[in-house]
XYZ file of C-alpha atoms in Angstrom:
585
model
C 100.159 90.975 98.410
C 99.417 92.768 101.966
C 103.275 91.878 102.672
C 104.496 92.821 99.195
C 103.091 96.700 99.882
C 104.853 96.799 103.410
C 108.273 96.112 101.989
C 108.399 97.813 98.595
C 110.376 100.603 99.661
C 113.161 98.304 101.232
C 113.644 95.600 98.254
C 115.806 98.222 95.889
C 119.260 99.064 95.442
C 118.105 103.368 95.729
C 115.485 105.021 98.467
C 112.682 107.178 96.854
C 113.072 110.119 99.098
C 116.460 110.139 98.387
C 118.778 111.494 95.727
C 120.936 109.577 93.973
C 123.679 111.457 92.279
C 127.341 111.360 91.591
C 130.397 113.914 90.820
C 129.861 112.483 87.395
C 125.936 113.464 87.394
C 122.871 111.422 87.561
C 122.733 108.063 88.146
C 120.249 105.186 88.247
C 121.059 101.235 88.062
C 118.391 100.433 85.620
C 118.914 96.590 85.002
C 119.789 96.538 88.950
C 115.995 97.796 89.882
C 114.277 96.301 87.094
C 115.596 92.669 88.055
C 115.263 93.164 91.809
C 111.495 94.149 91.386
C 110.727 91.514 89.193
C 112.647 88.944 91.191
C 111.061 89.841 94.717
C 107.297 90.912 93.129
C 105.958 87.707 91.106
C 108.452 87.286 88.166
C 110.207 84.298 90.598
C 106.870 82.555 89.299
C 105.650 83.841 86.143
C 103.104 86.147 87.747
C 102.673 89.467 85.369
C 99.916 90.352 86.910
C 101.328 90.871 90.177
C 104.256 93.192 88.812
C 101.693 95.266 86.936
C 100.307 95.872 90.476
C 103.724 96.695 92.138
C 104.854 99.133 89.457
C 101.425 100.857 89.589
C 101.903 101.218 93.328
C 105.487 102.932 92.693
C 104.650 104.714 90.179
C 101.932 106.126 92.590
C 104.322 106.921 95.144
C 107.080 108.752 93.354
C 104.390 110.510 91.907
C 103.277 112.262 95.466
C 106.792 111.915 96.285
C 107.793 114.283 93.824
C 104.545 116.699 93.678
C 104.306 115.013 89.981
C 100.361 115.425 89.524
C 98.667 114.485 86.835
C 95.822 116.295 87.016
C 93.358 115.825 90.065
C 91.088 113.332 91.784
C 88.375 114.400 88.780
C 90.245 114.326 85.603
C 93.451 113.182 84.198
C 95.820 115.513 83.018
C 99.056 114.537 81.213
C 102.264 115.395 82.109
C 105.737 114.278 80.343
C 108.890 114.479 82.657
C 111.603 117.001 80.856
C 115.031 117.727 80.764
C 114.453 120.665 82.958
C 113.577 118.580 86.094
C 116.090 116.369 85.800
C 117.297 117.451 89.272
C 116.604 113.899 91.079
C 117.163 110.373 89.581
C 113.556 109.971 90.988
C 112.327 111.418 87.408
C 114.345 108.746 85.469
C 112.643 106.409 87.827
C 109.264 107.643 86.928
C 109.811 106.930 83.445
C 111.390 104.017 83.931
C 108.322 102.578 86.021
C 105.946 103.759 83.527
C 108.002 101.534 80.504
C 108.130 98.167 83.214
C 104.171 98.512 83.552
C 103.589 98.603 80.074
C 105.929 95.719 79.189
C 104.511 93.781 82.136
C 100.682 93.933 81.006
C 101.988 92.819 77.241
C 103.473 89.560 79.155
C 100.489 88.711 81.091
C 98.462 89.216 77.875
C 100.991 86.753 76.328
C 99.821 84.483 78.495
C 96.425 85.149 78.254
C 96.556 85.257 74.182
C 97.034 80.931 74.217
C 93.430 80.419 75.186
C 92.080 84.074 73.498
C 93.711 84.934 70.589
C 92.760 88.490 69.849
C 94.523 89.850 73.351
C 97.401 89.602 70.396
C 96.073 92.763 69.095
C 96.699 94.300 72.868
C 99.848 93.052 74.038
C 101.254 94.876 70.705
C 99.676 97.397 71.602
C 101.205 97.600 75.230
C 104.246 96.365 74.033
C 104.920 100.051 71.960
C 103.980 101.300 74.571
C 106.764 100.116 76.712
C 109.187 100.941 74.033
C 107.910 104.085 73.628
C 108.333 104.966 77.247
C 112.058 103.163 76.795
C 113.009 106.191 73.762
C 112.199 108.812 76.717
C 113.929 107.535 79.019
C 116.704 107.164 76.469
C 116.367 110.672 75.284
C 116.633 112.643 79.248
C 119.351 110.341 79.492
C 121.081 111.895 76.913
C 121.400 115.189 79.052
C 124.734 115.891 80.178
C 123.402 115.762 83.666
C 123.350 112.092 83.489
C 126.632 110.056 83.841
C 128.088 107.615 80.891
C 126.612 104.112 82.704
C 123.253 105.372 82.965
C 123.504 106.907 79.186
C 124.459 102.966 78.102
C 122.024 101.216 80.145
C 119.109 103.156 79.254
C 120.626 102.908 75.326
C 120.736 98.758 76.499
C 117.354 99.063 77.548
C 115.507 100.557 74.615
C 116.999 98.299 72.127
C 115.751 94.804 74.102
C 112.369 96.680 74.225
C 112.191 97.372 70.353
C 113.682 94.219 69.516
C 110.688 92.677 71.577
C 108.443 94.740 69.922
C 110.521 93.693 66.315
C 110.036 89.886 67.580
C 106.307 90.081 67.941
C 105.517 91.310 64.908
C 107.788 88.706 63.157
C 110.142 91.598 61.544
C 113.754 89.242 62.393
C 116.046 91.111 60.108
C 114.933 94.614 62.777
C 114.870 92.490 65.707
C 118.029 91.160 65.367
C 119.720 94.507 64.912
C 117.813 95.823 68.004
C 119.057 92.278 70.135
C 122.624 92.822 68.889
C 122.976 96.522 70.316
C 121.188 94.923 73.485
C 124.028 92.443 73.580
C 127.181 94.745 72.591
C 126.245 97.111 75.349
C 125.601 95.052 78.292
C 128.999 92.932 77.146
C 130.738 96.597 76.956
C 129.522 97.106 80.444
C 130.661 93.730 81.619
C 134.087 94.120 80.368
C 134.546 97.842 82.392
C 133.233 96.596 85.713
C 135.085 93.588 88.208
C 133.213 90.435 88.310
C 130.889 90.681 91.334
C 129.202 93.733 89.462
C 129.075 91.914 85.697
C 127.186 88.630 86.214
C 124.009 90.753 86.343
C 125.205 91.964 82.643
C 126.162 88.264 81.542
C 122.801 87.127 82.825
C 120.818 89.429 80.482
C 123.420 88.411 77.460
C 122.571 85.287 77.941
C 118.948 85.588 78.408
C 118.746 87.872 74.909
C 121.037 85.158 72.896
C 117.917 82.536 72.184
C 115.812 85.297 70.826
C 119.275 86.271 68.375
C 119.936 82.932 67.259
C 116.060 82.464 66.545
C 115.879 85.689 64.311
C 119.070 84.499 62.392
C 117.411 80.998 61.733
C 114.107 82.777 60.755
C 116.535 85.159 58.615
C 117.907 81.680 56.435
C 121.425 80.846 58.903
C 120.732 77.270 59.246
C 123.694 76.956 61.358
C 121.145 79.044 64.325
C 118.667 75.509 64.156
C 121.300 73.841 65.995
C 122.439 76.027 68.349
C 118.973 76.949 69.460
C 118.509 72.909 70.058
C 121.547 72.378 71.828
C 120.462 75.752 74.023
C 117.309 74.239 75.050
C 118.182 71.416 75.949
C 121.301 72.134 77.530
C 119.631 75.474 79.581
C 116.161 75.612 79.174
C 115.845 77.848 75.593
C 114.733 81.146 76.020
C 111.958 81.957 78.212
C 108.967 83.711 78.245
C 107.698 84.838 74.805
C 110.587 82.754 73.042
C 109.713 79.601 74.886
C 106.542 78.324 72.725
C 107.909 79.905 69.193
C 111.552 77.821 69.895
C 109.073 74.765 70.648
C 107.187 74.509 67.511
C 110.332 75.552 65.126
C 112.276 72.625 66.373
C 109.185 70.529 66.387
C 108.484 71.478 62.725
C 112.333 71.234 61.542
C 112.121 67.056 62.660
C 108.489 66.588 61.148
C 110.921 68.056 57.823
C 113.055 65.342 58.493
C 111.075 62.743 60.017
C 109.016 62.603 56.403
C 112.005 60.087 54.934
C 112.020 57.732 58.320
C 110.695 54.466 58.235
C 111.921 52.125 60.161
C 114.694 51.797 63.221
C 117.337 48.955 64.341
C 116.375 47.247 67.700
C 118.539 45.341 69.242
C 118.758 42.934 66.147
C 115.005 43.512 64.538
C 113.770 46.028 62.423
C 110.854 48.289 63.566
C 108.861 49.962 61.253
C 107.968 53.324 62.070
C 104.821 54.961 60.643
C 102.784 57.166 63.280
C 104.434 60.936 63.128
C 104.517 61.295 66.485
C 106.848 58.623 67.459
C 109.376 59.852 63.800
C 109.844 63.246 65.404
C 110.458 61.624 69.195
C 112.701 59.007 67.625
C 114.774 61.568 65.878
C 114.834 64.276 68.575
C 116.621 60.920 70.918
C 120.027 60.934 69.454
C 120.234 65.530 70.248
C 118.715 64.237 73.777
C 121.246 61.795 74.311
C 124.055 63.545 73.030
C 123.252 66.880 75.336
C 123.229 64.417 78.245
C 126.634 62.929 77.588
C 127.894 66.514 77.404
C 125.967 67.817 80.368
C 128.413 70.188 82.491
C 126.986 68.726 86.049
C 124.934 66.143 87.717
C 121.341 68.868 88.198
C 121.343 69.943 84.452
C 122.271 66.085 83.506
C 119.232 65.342 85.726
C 116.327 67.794 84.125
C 117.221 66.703 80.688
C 116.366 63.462 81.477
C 113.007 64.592 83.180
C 113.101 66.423 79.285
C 113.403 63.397 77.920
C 111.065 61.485 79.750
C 108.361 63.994 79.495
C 108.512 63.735 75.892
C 108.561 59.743 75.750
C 105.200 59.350 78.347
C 103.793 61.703 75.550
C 104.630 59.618 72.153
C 103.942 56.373 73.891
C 100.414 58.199 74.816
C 99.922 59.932 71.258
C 100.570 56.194 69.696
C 98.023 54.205 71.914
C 95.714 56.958 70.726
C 96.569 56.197 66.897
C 96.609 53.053 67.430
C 92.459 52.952 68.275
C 91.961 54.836 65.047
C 90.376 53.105 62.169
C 93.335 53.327 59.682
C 95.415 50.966 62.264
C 92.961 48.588 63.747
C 93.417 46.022 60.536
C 97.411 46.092 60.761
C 98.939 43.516 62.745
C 98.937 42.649 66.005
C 103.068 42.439 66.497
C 103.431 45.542 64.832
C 101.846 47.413 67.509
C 103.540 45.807 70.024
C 106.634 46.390 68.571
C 106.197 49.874 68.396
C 104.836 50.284 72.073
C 107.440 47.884 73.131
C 110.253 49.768 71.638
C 109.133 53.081 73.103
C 108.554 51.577 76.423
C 112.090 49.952 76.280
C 112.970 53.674 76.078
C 111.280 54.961 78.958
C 112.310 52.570 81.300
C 116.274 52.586 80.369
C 115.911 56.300 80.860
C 114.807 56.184 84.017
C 117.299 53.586 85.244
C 119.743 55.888 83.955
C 117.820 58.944 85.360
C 117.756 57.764 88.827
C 121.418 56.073 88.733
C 122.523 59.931 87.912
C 120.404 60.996 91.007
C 122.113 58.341 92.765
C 125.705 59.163 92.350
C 124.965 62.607 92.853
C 123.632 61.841 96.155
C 126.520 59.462 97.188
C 128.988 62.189 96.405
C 127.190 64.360 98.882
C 126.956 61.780 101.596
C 130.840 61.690 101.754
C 130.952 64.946 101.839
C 131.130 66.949 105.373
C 127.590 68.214 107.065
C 128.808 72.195 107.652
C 125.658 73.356 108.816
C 123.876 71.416 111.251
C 120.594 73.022 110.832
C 120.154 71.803 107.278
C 118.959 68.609 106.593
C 121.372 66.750 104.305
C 120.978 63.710 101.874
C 120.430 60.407 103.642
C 121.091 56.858 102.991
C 117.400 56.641 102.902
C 117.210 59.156 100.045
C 119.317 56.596 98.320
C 117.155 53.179 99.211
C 114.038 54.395 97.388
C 115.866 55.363 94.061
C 117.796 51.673 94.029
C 114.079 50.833 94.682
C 112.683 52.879 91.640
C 115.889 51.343 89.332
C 114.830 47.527 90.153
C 110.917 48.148 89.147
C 111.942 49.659 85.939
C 114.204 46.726 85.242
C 111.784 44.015 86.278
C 109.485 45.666 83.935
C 111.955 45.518 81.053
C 112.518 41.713 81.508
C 108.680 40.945 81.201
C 108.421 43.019 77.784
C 106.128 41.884 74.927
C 108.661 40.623 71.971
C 111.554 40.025 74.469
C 110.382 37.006 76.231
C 112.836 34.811 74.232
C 116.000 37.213 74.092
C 117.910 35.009 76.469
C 121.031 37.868 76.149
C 118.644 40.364 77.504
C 117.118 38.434 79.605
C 120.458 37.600 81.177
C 122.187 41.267 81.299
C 119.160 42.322 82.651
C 118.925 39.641 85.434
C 123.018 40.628 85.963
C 121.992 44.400 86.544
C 119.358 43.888 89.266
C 122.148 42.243 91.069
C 123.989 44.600 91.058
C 121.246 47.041 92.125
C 120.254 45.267 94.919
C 123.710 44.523 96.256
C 123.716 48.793 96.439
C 120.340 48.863 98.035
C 121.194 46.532 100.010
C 124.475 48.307 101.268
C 122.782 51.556 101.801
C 119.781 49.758 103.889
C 122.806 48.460 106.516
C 123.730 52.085 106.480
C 120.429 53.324 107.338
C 120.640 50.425 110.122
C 124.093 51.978 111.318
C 122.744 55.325 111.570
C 120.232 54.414 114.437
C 123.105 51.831 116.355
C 121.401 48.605 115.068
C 124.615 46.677 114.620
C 123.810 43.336 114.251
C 120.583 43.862 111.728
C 123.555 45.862 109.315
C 125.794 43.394 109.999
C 123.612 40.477 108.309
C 123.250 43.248 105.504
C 126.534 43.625 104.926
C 126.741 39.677 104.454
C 124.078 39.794 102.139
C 125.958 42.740 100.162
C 129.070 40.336 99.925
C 126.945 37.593 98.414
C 125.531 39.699 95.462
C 128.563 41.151 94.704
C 130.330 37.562 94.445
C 127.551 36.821 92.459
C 127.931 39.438 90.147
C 131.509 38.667 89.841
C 130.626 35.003 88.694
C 128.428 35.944 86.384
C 129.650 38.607 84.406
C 132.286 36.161 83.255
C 130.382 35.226 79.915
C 128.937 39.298 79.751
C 131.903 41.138 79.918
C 130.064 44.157 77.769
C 126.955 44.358 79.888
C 128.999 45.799 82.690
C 130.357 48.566 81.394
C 127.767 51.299 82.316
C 127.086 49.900 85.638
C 129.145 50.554 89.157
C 132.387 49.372 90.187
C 131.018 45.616 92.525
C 134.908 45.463 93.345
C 134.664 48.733 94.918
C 131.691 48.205 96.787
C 132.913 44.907 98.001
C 135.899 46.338 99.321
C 133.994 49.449 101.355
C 131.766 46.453 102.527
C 134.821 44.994 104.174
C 136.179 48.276 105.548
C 132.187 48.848 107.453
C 132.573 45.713 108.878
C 135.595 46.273 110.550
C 134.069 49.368 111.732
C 131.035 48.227 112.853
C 132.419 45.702 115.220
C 134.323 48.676 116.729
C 131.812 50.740 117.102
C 129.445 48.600 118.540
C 132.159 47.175 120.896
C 132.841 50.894 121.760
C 129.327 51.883 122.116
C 128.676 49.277 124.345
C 131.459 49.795 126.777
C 130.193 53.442 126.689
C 127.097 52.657 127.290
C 126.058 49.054 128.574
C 122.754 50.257 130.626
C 121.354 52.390 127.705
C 118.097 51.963 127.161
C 117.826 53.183 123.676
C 120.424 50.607 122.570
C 118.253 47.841 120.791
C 120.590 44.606 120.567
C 119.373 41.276 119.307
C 119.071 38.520 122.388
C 120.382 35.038 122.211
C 121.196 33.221 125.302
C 123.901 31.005 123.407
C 126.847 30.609 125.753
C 130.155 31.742 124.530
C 131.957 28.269 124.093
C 129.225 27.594 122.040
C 129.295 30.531 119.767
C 133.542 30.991 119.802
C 133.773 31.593 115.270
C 130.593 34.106 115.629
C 130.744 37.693 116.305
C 127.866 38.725 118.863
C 127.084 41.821 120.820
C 126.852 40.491 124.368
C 127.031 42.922 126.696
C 126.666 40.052 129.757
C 130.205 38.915 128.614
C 131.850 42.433 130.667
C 128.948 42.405 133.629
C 128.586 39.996 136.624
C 127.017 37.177 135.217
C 129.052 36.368 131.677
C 127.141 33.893 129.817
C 130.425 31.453 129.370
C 128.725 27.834 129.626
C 125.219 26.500 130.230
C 125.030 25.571 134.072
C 123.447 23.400 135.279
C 123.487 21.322 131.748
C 120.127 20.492 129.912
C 119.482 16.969 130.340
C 120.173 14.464 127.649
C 118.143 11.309 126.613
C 119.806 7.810 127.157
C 118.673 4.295 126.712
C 116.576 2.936 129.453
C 116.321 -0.627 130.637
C 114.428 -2.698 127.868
C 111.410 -4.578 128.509
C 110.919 -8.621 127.363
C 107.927 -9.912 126.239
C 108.113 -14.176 125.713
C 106.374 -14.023 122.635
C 108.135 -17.835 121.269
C 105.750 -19.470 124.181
C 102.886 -19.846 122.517
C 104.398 -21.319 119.538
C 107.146 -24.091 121.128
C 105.705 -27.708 121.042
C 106.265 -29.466 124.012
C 107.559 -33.233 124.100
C 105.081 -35.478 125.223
C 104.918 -36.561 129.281
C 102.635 -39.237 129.422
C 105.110 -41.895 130.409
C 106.270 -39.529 133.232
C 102.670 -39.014 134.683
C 101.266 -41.913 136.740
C 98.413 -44.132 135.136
C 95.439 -44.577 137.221
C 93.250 -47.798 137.969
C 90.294 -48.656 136.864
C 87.584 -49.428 140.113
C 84.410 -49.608 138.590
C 81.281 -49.117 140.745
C 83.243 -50.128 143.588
C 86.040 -47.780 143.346
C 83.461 -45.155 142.621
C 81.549 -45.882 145.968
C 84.944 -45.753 147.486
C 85.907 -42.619 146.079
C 82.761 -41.131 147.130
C 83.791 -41.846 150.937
C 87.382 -41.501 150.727
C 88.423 -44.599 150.799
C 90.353 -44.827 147.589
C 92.778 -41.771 148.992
C-alpha cells in the first residue's frame, strides 16, 4: 500500500498539476485513467477495497491541488464543480474520481453481500451514487469547452453505470437499453481511431456483451441462453457482478432439461441416471466438449478442461454424498458403481486429454528458438512429468469397477500406455542429452524404438483406437535422426574435450576387437594407451594330467599257486629240536 501512495502520480496517462487541453477544448481519456487505476491499484486481483482507498487519496489531492475545499478541518461543506470552472480537465477529473469511488465500494459490497445479505440494500445505494456522479460528469461535458471524444466517452460512461444500476435491480428491458448505448459508442469510437488506440474500446465491448445477452435472455430471446454458454466457456462469461447470476441461469436452464434424463449409453451398457447432480453435469458434457473442439488455441483449450474437470471432482463428490443418504442405501450395489464408475471414467479421460493438450503445446515450444536468454523456457523435463501424470490416469482406468472383463478396453488401453511411455521415454533421453550423458540416452533411445515397434504390432487388430493418439511413425523416425546425432556429438565433444572433468562417460575396459558391432565412447581409443586387445591374455583352464586309482584289485581272484610253492617236511620232535638250533637251515 506504502508503494502504491509513492507512485500514484506516475501510473496515469495525464499529470495533476498539469493542464490538459487541446485546440479543440478540454480533454480527458476517461476509459484510459479509469482502466489504468484499476489495473495498477488492486482490480489485477479483485481487491475493491484497495481502489476505494486509491481514489480517496486522489480525490484528496486534486482537491488541494485545485484550492477545491469542502469546507474545513471542523465541518463538511458541499461543493458541486460547475460549468464556470471548467478551466482545467482537473475538474472533470474530480468528478470523475468521485463516480469510480462510489462504484468501487458497491463492488466490494458485492462481495461482501454472499455471506451478509442486507449489504444488498448498500451497494444499491452506492451504486446511484456512482451513476449519479456519472450524469454530472456527463452534463459539464456537454459545455462547448469540452472536445467531441470526451463528450462520447463521458456519454459511454454514464450509460454502463445506469445499466449497472438497471442490472441490479433486475429492470433488463432498461438495462439493456443503457448496455446498448454503452456498446454503440465505444464501437463508434473504435471505428474513428487506428488500431493501437481501439483495443482499449473493443475490450470494454466485449466486457459489456455478457451482461447484454443476459438481459435479452431474462427479456424471453432464448437464442441469448446459448450464446451466454458458449461465452463462458469459451472466455470466462462476464465477470464481476455477472459472474454468479450467468452461473445459476445456466445451472437452472439444465436442471429444466435434466428433469426428462434417465439413463446414458456406456460403452455398450445402459446407466441409469437418477441423482440431479450428475443429470445437469452429464448434460452440460456434450457444450464442454464441443467448446473444446472449437477452442481457438492451445491456453483457452487448456482452462476449459481445468472447467471441466472442476465440475466432474464436484458431481463425483455430490454423488458419494447421495449415495450415504437413506433413500439410496437399499438400491443395489452395481448401480452405484456404475454411476461412480462412469463419472470416474470421465475424469480420468479428461485429464489424459488435458495433459496430452499441455503436452503438444509444450513440444511446439521446445522446437521453437530460445530469443531471450534470461527467460527460462519449457524443458524436456516439463514434458516427463505430464507423460507421467497421462500413464497414472490410464492405469487407473484399466483397474475400474465394471470393466474388469472388457477385454477391448482392456486392450486399447494397454496399446495407449505404450505409446505414452515410448514419449516419456524419448523425452527422458533428451533430458539425458541436455547434461552430455550420451550413452545413458543412447540406451533410451533403444528402448523408444522397442515401444514404438510394439505399438506398430499391435495396433494391427485396433486400427480405431489409434486415431486420437500421436503419430509412433513419426517419433520413430526423429528417434533415428537423435541417434545419428548423438554419436556425433559425443564423438565431437570428446575430441573437444577429452580431459574434461565434468564429462561423465560410462567405463568398460572391453578391448576394441572385442566390442567391433558396438558403439562406445572411449576416449583411450585417441590417447596413448588405446585399449585395442587384452595384453598379457587372462589365463584359460585346460585339462591336467589325470590321476589312477586301481580300484579292480580288490575284486580280481587270483589262480591258485600251491603247486608252485615248495611243500615242507614233516620232522616231528626231532626236526623241532633241530629247528630250534639251526640245524634244519
Amino acid at each position: 500500500m506504502a508503494l502504491d501512495k509513492q507512485n500514484e502520480g506516475k501510473i496515469l496517462p495525464m499529470d495533476e498539476n498539469k493542464e490538459n487541453t487541446t485546440e479543440d477544448g478540454i480533454g480527458l481519456e476517461i476509459l484510459q485513467i479509469i482502466k489504468d487505476s484499476q489495473q495498477q491499484h488492486g482490480l489485477r486481483h479483485g481487491d475493491y477495497q484497495r481502489y476505494r482507498g486509491y481514489c480517496s487519496r486522489r480525490l484528496r489531492r486534486l482537491r488541494k491541488t485545485l484550492g477545491f475545499k469542502c469546507g474545513n478541518r471542523h465541518k463538511f461543506t458541499g461543493k458541486k464543480v460547475t460549468v464556470e470552472m471548467l478551466s482545467d480537465n482537473r475538474y472533470l477529473l474530480l468528478v470523475l474520481m468521485e463516480a469510480e469511488r462510489a462504484w468501487s465500494y458497491a463492488m466490494q459490497l458485492k462481495q461482501e453481500a454472499n455471506t451478509e445479505p442486507r449489504k444488498r440494500f448498500h451497494l444499491l445505494s452506492r451504486l446511484r451514487k456512482a451513476a449519479k456522479h456519472g450524469e454530472r460528469l456527463e452534463k459539464l461535458c456537454e459545455s462547448p469547452r469540452v472536445d467531441a471524444k470526451t463528450k462520447l466517452e463521458a456519454q459511454a460512461y454514464t450509460s454502463y453505470l445506469s445499466g449497472m444500476v438497471r442490472f441490479e435491480l433486475q429492470e433488463w428491458k432498461a438495462a439493456m437499453e443503457a448496455f446498448n448505448k454503452c456498446k454503440t459508442i465505444y464501437e463508434k469510437l473504435a471505428s474513428a481511431f487506428t488500431e493501437e488506440l481501439a483495443v482499449l474500446y473493443h475490450q470494454r465491448v466485449e466486457e459489456i456483451s455478457p451482461n447484454i445477452r443476459y438481459c435479452a435472455y431474462n427479456i424471453g430471446d432464448q437464442n441469448a441462453m446459448n450464446e451466454l454458454m458458449q461465452m463462458r466457456l469459451s472466455a470466462g462469461g462476464g465477470g464481476g457482478m455477472m459472474a454468479e447470476k450467468l452461473e445459476a441461469l445456466i445451472t437452472q436452464t439444465r436442471a429444466k432439461q435434466a428433469a426428462t434424463m434417465s439413463e446414458v449409453e456406456w460403452r455398450g451398457r445402459t446407466v441409469p441416471v437418477k441423482i440431479d447432480k450428475a443429470r445437469i453435469f452429464l448434460l452440460g458434457l456434450g457444450d464442454n466438449e464441443a467448446a473444446i473442439a472449437q477452442a481457438a488455441n492451445e491456453e483457452t483449450k487448456e482452462r476449459l478442461y481445468e472447467t471441466l474437470l472442476a465440475e466432474c471432482r464436484d458431481t463425483i463428490q455430490a454423488v458419494r454424498e447421495e449415495l450415504k443418504t437413506e433413500s439410496y442405501r437399499h438400491d443395489c450395489l452395481g448401480y452405484r458403481l456404475t454411476n461412480l464408475s462412469y463419472l470416474t471414467y470421465i475424469k480420468l479421460w479428461t485429464v489424459v486429454k488435458r495433459n496430452e493438450s499441455m503436452a503438444h503445446m509444450l513440444q511446439a515450444k521446445l522446437k521453437e528458438p530460445q530469443t531471450d536468454e534470461n527467460k527460462r523456457g519449457p524443458r524436456p523435463q516439463d514434458l516427463i512429468r505430464l507423460y507421467d501424470i497421462i500413464l497414472q490416469s490410464l492405469a487407473e482406468l484399466s483397474t475400474l469397477q465394471g470393466l474388469e472383463e472388457d477385454h477391448t478396453f482392456q486392450k486399447e488401453v494397454a496399446l495407449k500406455m505404450l505409446v505414452y511411455k515410448a514419449y516419456r521415454c524419448f523425452f527422458i533421453a533428451q533430458s539425458y542429452v541436455l547434461v552430455k550423458k550420451w550413452s545413458e540416452a543412447l540406451v533410451l533411445y533403444e528402448r523408444v524404438l522397442k515401444y514404438a515397434k510394439e505399438v506398430q504390432s499391435k495396433a494391427k487388430t485396433l486400427n480405431n483406437s489409434l486415431k486420437d493418439l500421436p503419430d509412433v511413425q513419426e517419433l520413430i523416425t526423429e528417434v533415428n535422426a537423435e541417434k545419428y546425432s548423438l554419436q556425433a556429438a559425443a564423438i565431437l565433444d570428446t575430441e573437444d574435450a577429452p580431459e574434461a572433468p565434468s564429462q561423465q562417460k560410462v567405463k568398460d575396459n572391453t578391448p576394441l576387437c572385442e566390442r567391433l558391432e558396438t558403439f562406445h565412447l572411449d576416449p583411450t581409443l585417441v590417447g596413448k594407451q588405446p585399449n585395442l586387445v587384452q595384453f598379457p591374455p587372462d589365463f584359460q583352464p585346460i585339462p591336467c594330467k589325470p590321476l589312477f586309482f586301481d580300484l579292480a584289485l580288490n575284486h580280481v581272484a587270483f589262480p591258485p599257486l600251491d603247486d608252485k610253492v615248495e611243500q615242507k617236511g614233516k620232522g616231528g620232535l626231532t626236526g623241532y629240536i633241530k629247528g630250534i638250533f639251526g640245524f634244519g637251515s
